[in-house]
């Protein structure tokens, strides 16, 4: 019988969006981390009725001054003893700067205790070649890179941060190497990597830098699912907080600045690689089950040739989007007890990598 790994006591400040309905932003991240045993304080950067995948919502954005004020309230009551900062969507460049000030303040407070504070930055800016924030948000995020311990950009976002156009694995390797060397970022994980839109797999590529800032690169391929989900980046980030904290503790690196591994540890032996394997196990299983439930729900509505086709285009979109909400609460065991299908594979700089050279997932992967 599988046993849930023991987790170090951890307090997280999660700064991200909030929605009333569904699982996106802190509504996703805070829940995931709390279910897995972490204490979470959620500072919400927006308060919306629902996520923007519905193409309509009501609610308000949190201003930079309000973000600063809320943090000041925590600080005046000595409530900032956080082990981890997880920062996600911020609605403006000013809000990004406010989050950066919080991260720097927390890091400064922990500066005499190496490893006691870790900042995971998810630079939410856009996807698939399209920005969904103002252009001035990009330089705002770039200004934070030297302060973060781990960044979690997707393929498009890593292009924006590294100024490298990415059309191949070698381009991506170059971009990650630049982030390590130019911005001194200890750890990078790039999500949603896909160079061919028709590919049946999606990759996650990560790296932990050596002392000389050279990368130790790994890659994990997972089967692509023919469904659009919202909140998956937030789920990935939240699970990374938990699984990386576990892996670092097991490796005895909790007292090391930025949780850096010794240079002799190879790519697949990194705590970051081990953590990412577990993250993807949980995510892929839950998203597979969500897709099955979505398809069942849509079939009950009449299917593609039935009643659904009689609805207005807007109503049809709303129903499909609702049906694809991630089934998180129904699948808590998959959060707590990830499987062992996916394994990281090392990437060498200058090597021409492709999916055919990677180890195939085992144990009922589709």
Coordinates of C-alpha atoms in Angstrom, one line a residue:
X1 CA 0.0 0.0 0.0
X2 CA 1.4 3.4 -1.0
X3 CA 2.2 5.7 1.9
X4 CA 2.1 9.5 1.5
X5 CA 5.6 11.0 1.9
X6 CA 6.3 12.9 5.1
X7 CA 6.5 16.6 4.6
X8 CA 8.5 19.2 6.5
X9 CA 6.3 21.8 8.3
X10 CA 6.0 24.6 5.8
X11 CA 4.3 28.0 5.7
X12 CA 3.7 29.4 2.2
X13 CA 2.7 32.9 1.1
X14 CA 0.8 32.4 -2.1
X15 CA 0.3 35.6 -4.2
X16 CA -2.0 35.0 -7.2
X17 CA -5.4 35.5 -8.6
X18 CA -8.7 34.3 -7.0
X19 CA -11.9 33.1 -8.6
X20 CA -15.2 32.2 -6.9
X21 CA -16.0 29.3 -9.3
X22 CA -13.5 26.7 -10.4
X23 CA -9.9 26.1 -9.7
X24 CA -7.5 28.7 -11.0
X25 CA -4.9 30.9 -9.3
X26 CA -5.0 30.7 -5.5
X27 CA -8.3 28.9 -5.7
X28 CA -6.2 26.0 -7.2
X29 CA -2.8 26.6 -5.6
X30 CA -3.9 27.2 -2.0
X31 CA -6.2 24.2 -2.0
X32 CA -3.6 21.8 -3.4
X33 CA -0.9 22.9 -0.9
X34 CA -3.3 22.7 2.0
X35 CA -4.6 19.3 1.1
X36 CA -0.9 18.1 1.1
X37 CA -0.3 19.5 4.5
X38 CA 1.2 23.0 4.0
X39 CA 0.0 26.1 5.8
X40 CA -1.0 28.7 3.2
X41 CA -1.7 32.4 3.5
X42 CA -3.3 33.6 0.3
X43 CA -2.9 37.2 -1.0
X44 CA -5.2 37.6 -4.0
X45 CA -4.2 39.8 -6.9
X46 CA -7.7 39.7 -8.5
X47 CA -11.1 38.7 -7.2
X48 CA -13.2 37.4 -10.2
X49 CA -16.4 35.4 -10.4
X50 CA -14.7 32.9 -12.7
X51 CA -11.6 32.5 -14.8
X52 CA -11.2 34.2 -18.2
X53 CA -11.5 31.1 -20.2
X54 CA -15.3 31.7 -20.1
X55 CA -14.6 35.0 -22.0
X56 CA -16.6 36.9 -19.5
X57 CA -16.3 37.6 -15.8
X58 CA -17.1 40.1 -13.0
X59 CA -14.9 41.3 -10.3
X60 CA -12.0 43.5 -9.3
X61 CA -8.2 43.7 -9.6
X62 CA -6.1 44.3 -6.5
X63 CA -4.0 47.5 -6.9
X64 CA -0.2 47.6 -6.2
X65 CA -0.9 49.8 -3.2
X66 CA -3.5 47.3 -1.8
X67 CA -0.9 44.5 -2.2
X68 CA 1.6 46.5 -0.3
X69 CA -0.9 47.4 2.4
X70 CA -2.0 43.8 3.0
X71 CA 1.6 42.7 3.3
X72 CA 2.3 45.6 5.7
X73 CA -0.6 44.4 7.8
X74 CA 1.0 41.0 8.0
X75 CA 4.3 42.4 8.9
X76 CA 3.1 44.7 11.7
X77 CA 1.6 41.7 13.5
X78 CA 4.8 39.6 12.9
X79 CA 2.9 37.2 10.6
X80 CA 5.6 36.9 7.9
X81 CA 7.4 33.8 9.0
X82 CA 7.1 32.1 5.6
X83 CA 9.3 29.4 4.3
X84 CA 8.2 29.7 0.7
X85 CA 6.8 32.5 -1.5
X86 CA 4.8 31.3 -4.5
X87 CA 4.0 34.2 -6.7
X88 CA 1.7 33.9 -9.8
X89 CA -0.5 36.2 -11.8
X90 CA -0.2 40.0 -11.1
X91 CA -2.5 42.3 -13.1
X92 CA 0.0 45.1 -13.8
X93 CA 3.6 46.0 -13.9
X94 CA 3.1 48.0 -10.7
X95 CA 1.6 44.9 -9.0
X96 CA 4.6 42.8 -10.2
X97 CA 6.9 45.3 -8.6
X98 CA 4.9 45.2 -5.4
X99 CA 5.2 41.4 -5.3
X100 CA 8.9 41.7 -6.0
X101 CA 9.3 44.0 -3.0
X102 CA 7.6 41.4 -0.8
X103 CA 9.9 38.7 -2.1
X104 CA 13.0 40.7 -1.5
X105 CA 11.8 41.6 2.0
X106 CA 11.2 38.0 2.9
X107 CA 14.5 37.0 1.5
X108 CA 16.3 39.7 3.5
X109 CA 14.7 38.6 6.7
X110 CA 15.9 35.1 6.1
X111 CA 19.4 36.0 4.9
X112 CA 21.2 34.8 8.0
X113 CA 19.5 31.4 7.8
X114 CA 20.5 29.7 4.4
X115 CA 17.7 27.7 2.9
X116 CA 15.0 29.0 5.3
X117 CA 13.3 30.9 2.5
X118 CA 12.6 29.9 -1.1
X119 CA 10.9 32.0 -3.8
X120 CA 9.1 30.2 -6.6
X121 CA 8.2 32.7 -9.3
X122 CA 5.6 31.8 -12.0
X123 CA 5.9 34.7 -14.5
X124 CA 2.4 34.7 -15.8
X125 CA 2.4 36.7 -19.0
X126 CA 0.9 34.7 -21.9
X127 CA 1.0 31.5 -23.9
X128 CA 1.2 30.2 -27.5
X129 CA 2.7 33.5 -28.8
X130 CA 0.1 35.8 -27.2
X131 CA 0.5 38.2 -24.3
X132 CA -2.4 38.5 -21.9
X133 CA -0.8 41.2 -19.9
X134 CA 0.4 44.7 -20.8
X135 CA 3.8 44.8 -22.5
X136 CA 5.3 46.7 -19.6
X137 CA 4.8 43.6 -17.4
X138 CA 7.6 41.8 -19.3
X139 CA 10.4 44.0 -18.1
X140 CA 8.9 44.1 -14.7
X141 CA 9.3 40.3 -14.4
X142 CA 12.8 40.5 -15.9
X143 CA 13.7 42.8 -13.0
X144 CA 12.8 40.0 -10.5
X145 CA 14.8 37.2 -12.0
X146 CA 17.9 37.6 -9.9
X147 CA 15.9 37.5 -6.7
X148 CA 13.9 34.3 -7.4
X149 CA 15.2 30.8 -6.6
X150 CA 13.0 28.9 -9.1
X151 CA 11.1 30.2 -12.1
X152 CA 8.3 28.3 -13.9
X153 CA 7.7 29.9 -17.3
X154 CA 6.0 28.2 -20.2
X155 CA 7.6 28.0 -23.6
X156 CA 6.4 31.4 -24.7
X157 CA 7.3 33.1 -21.4
X158 CA 10.8 31.8 -21.4
X159 CA 11.3 33.4 -24.9
X160 CA 10.2 36.7 -23.4
X161 CA 12.5 36.4 -20.4
X162 CA 15.6 35.1 -22.2
X163 CA 15.2 37.0 -25.5
X164 CA 15.8 33.7 -27.4
X165 CA 13.4 32.7 -30.1
X166 CA 12.6 29.1 -29.4
X167 CA 11.8 26.7 -32.2
X168 CA 13.9 23.7 -31.2
X169 CA 15.3 21.9 -28.1
X170 CA 18.7 23.5 -28.8
X171 CA 17.1 26.9 -28.6
X172 CA 15.4 26.1 -25.4
X173 CA 18.7 24.8 -23.9
X174 CA 20.3 28.0 -24.9
X175 CA 17.5 30.1 -23.3
X176 CA 17.8 28.2 -20.0
X177 CA 21.6 28.5 -20.0
X178 CA 21.2 32.2 -20.5
X179 CA 18.8 32.5 -17.6
X180 CA 21.3 30.7 -15.4
X181 CA 24.3 32.7 -16.5
X182 CA 22.9 36.2 -17.1
X183 CA 20.3 36.3 -14.3
X184 CA 21.9 33.8 -11.9
X185 CA 18.7 31.9 -11.5
X186 CA 19.4 28.7 -9.5
X187 CA 16.5 26.6 -10.9
X188 CA 14.3 26.8 -14.0
X189 CA 11.4 24.6 -15.1
X190 CA 9.8 25.3 -18.5
X191 CA 6.3 23.9 -19.0
X192 CA 4.1 23.3 -22.0
X193 CA 7.1 22.6 -24.4
X194 CA 5.9 21.6 -27.8
X195 CA 7.8 22.4 -31.1
X196 CA 5.3 20.6 -33.4
X197 CA 1.6 21.4 -32.8
X198 CA 0.6 18.0 -34.0
X199 CA 2.9 16.2 -31.5
X200 CA 1.2 13.6 -29.3
X201 CA 3.4 14.6 -26.3
X202 CA 4.1 17.7 -24.3
X203 CA 7.5 18.2 -22.6
X204 CA 8.6 19.8 -19.3
X205 CA 12.3 20.8 -19.3
X206 CA 14.1 21.8 -16.2
X207 CA 17.6 22.6 -14.9
X208 CA 19.5 23.3 -11.7
X209 CA 22.6 25.4 -12.2
X210 CA 26.1 24.3 -11.0
X211 CA 28.3 26.7 -9.1
X212 CA 29.7 28.1 -12.4
X213 CA 26.1 28.7 -13.6
X214 CA 26.2 25.9 -16.2
X215 CA 22.9 24.0 -16.6
X216 CA 22.0 20.4 -15.5
X217 CA 19.2 19.8 -17.9
X218 CA 16.4 17.2 -17.7
X219 CA 13.3 16.5 -19.7
X220 CA 10.1 14.7 -19.1
X221 CA 7.6 13.9 -21.8
X222 CA 3.9 13.3 -21.0
X223 CA 1.1 12.3 -23.4
X224 CA -0.9 15.3 -24.7
X225 CA -4.6 15.4 -23.9
X226 CA -7.1 16.7 -26.4
X227 CA -8.8 19.1 -24.1
X228 CA -8.2 22.7 -22.9
X229 CA -7.9 23.0 -19.1
X230 CA -7.6 26.2 -17.1
X231 CA -5.5 26.4 -13.9
X232 CA -3.0 23.7 -14.8
X233 CA -0.1 26.2 -14.4
X234 CA -1.3 26.9 -10.9
X235 CA -1.6 23.2 -10.1
X236 CA 1.9 22.6 -11.4
X237 CA 3.3 25.5 -9.3
X238 CA 1.6 24.4 -6.1
X239 CA 2.6 20.7 -6.5
X240 CA 6.1 21.9 -7.2
X241 CA 6.2 23.7 -3.9
X242 CA 5.2 20.5 -2.1
X243 CA 7.2 17.9 -4.0
X244 CA 10.4 20.1 -4.2
X245 CA 10.3 20.8 -0.4
X246 CA 10.0 17.0 0.2
X247 CA 12.8 16.2 -2.3
X248 CA 15.1 18.8 -0.8
X249 CA 14.5 17.6 2.7
X250 CA 15.2 14.0 1.7
X251 CA 18.5 15.1 0.1
X252 CA 19.5 17.0 3.2
X253 CA 19.6 20.4 1.4
X254 CA 17.1 22.3 3.4
X255 CA 19.9 24.4 5.0
X256 CA 21.5 25.2 1.7
X257 CA 21.0 28.6 0.0
X258 CA 18.5 28.3 -2.8
X259 CA 18.4 24.5 -2.1
X260 CA 21.3 24.0 -4.5
X261 CA 22.6 20.5 -5.1
X262 CA 26.3 19.8 -5.1
X263 CA 27.9 19.9 -8.6
X264 CA 28.5 16.1 -8.7
X265 CA 24.7 15.4 -8.7
X266 CA 23.7 14.7 -12.2
X267 CA 20.5 16.0 -13.9
X268 CA 18.2 13.1 -13.2
X269 CA 19.4 12.9 -9.6
X270 CA 18.4 16.5 -8.8
X271 CA 15.7 17.1 -6.3
X272 CA 14.1 19.3 -8.9
X273 CA 13.9 16.4 -11.4
X274 CA 12.5 14.0 -8.8
X275 CA 9.9 16.6 -7.7
X276 CA 8.9 17.3 -11.3
X277 CA 8.3 13.6 -11.9
X278 CA 5.8 13.4 -9.0
X279 CA 4.2 16.7 -10.1
X280 CA 3.5 15.4 -13.5
X281 CA 2.2 12.0 -12.2
X282 CA -0.5 13.7 -10.2
X283 CA -1.4 16.2 -12.8
X284 CA -1.7 13.9 -15.8
X285 CA -3.8 11.4 -13.8
X286 CA -6.2 14.1 -12.6
X287 CA -6.4 15.7 -16.1
X288 CA -7.1 12.3 -17.7
X289 CA -10.0 11.8 -15.3
X290 CA -11.2 15.3 -15.8
X291 CA -11.3 14.8 -19.6
X292 CA -13.3 11.5 -19.1
X293 CA -15.8 13.3 -16.9
X294 CA -16.0 16.3 -19.3
X295 CA -16.7 14.0 -22.2
X296 CA -19.4 12.2 -20.2
X297 CA -21.0 15.5 -19.2
X298 CA -21.0 16.8 -22.7
X299 CA -22.5 13.6 -24.0
X300 CA -25.4 13.9 -21.6
X301 CA -26.1 17.4 -22.9
X302 CA -26.7 15.9 -26.3
X303 CA -23.3 15.4 -27.9
X304 CA -21.8 17.3 -30.9
X305 CA -24.8 16.4 -33.2
X306 CA -27.5 16.8 -30.6
X307 CA -28.9 19.5 -28.4
X308 CA -25.6 21.3 -28.0
X309 CA -25.6 22.3 -31.7
X310 CA -28.9 24.2 -31.1
X311 CA -27.5 26.4 -28.4
X312 CA -26.0 29.8 -29.2
X313 CA -22.3 29.9 -29.9
X314 CA -21.8 31.7 -26.6
X315 CA -23.9 29.3 -24.6
X316 CA -22.1 26.4 -26.1
X317 CA -18.7 27.8 -25.2
X318 CA -19.8 28.4 -21.6
X319 CA -21.1 24.8 -21.2
X320 CA -17.9 23.3 -22.7
X321 CA -15.7 25.5 -20.5
X322 CA -17.6 24.6 -17.4
X323 CA -17.4 20.9 -18.3
X324 CA -13.6 21.1 -18.5
X325 CA -13.1 22.6 -15.0
X326 CA -10.4 20.5 -13.3
X327 CA -11.9 17.7 -11.1
X328 CA -9.6 18.4 -8.1
X329 CA -11.8 17.6 -5.1
X330 CA -12.9 14.3 -6.6
X331 CA -9.4 13.1 -7.1
X332 CA -7.5 13.9 -3.9
X333 CA -5.8 10.5 -3.7
X334 CA -4.0 11.3 -7.0
X335 CA -2.7 14.5 -5.4
X336 CA -1.5 12.7 -2.3
X337 CA -0.1 9.5 -3.9
X338 CA 1.5 10.1 -7.3
X339 CA 2.4 7.1 -9.4
X340 CA 5.7 6.2 -11.0
X341 CA 5.0 6.3 -14.8
X342 CA 7.2 9.3 -15.8
X343 CA 11.0 9.5 -15.5
X344 CA 13.3 12.4 -16.2
X345 CA 16.0 12.0 -18.9
X346 CA 19.2 14.0 -19.0
X347 CA 19.8 16.5 -21.8
X348 CA 23.3 17.4 -22.9
X349 CA 24.0 20.8 -24.3
X350 CA 24.5 20.6 -28.0
X351 CA 22.8 17.2 -28.3
X352 CA 20.0 16.8 -30.8
X353 CA 17.2 15.5 -28.6
X354 CA 13.8 14.1 -29.7
X355 CA 11.0 12.2 -28.1
X356 CA 12.1 8.9 -29.7
X357 CA 15.3 8.9 -27.5
X358 CA 13.4 9.4 -24.3
X359 CA 12.3 6.6 -21.9
X360 CA 8.7 5.7 -22.5
X361 CA 6.2 6.1 -19.7
X362 CA 5.2 2.8 -18.0
X363 CA 2.3 1.5 -16.1
X364 CA -0.8 2.3 -18.1
X365 CA 0.3 5.6 -19.5
X366 CA -1.7 6.7 -22.6

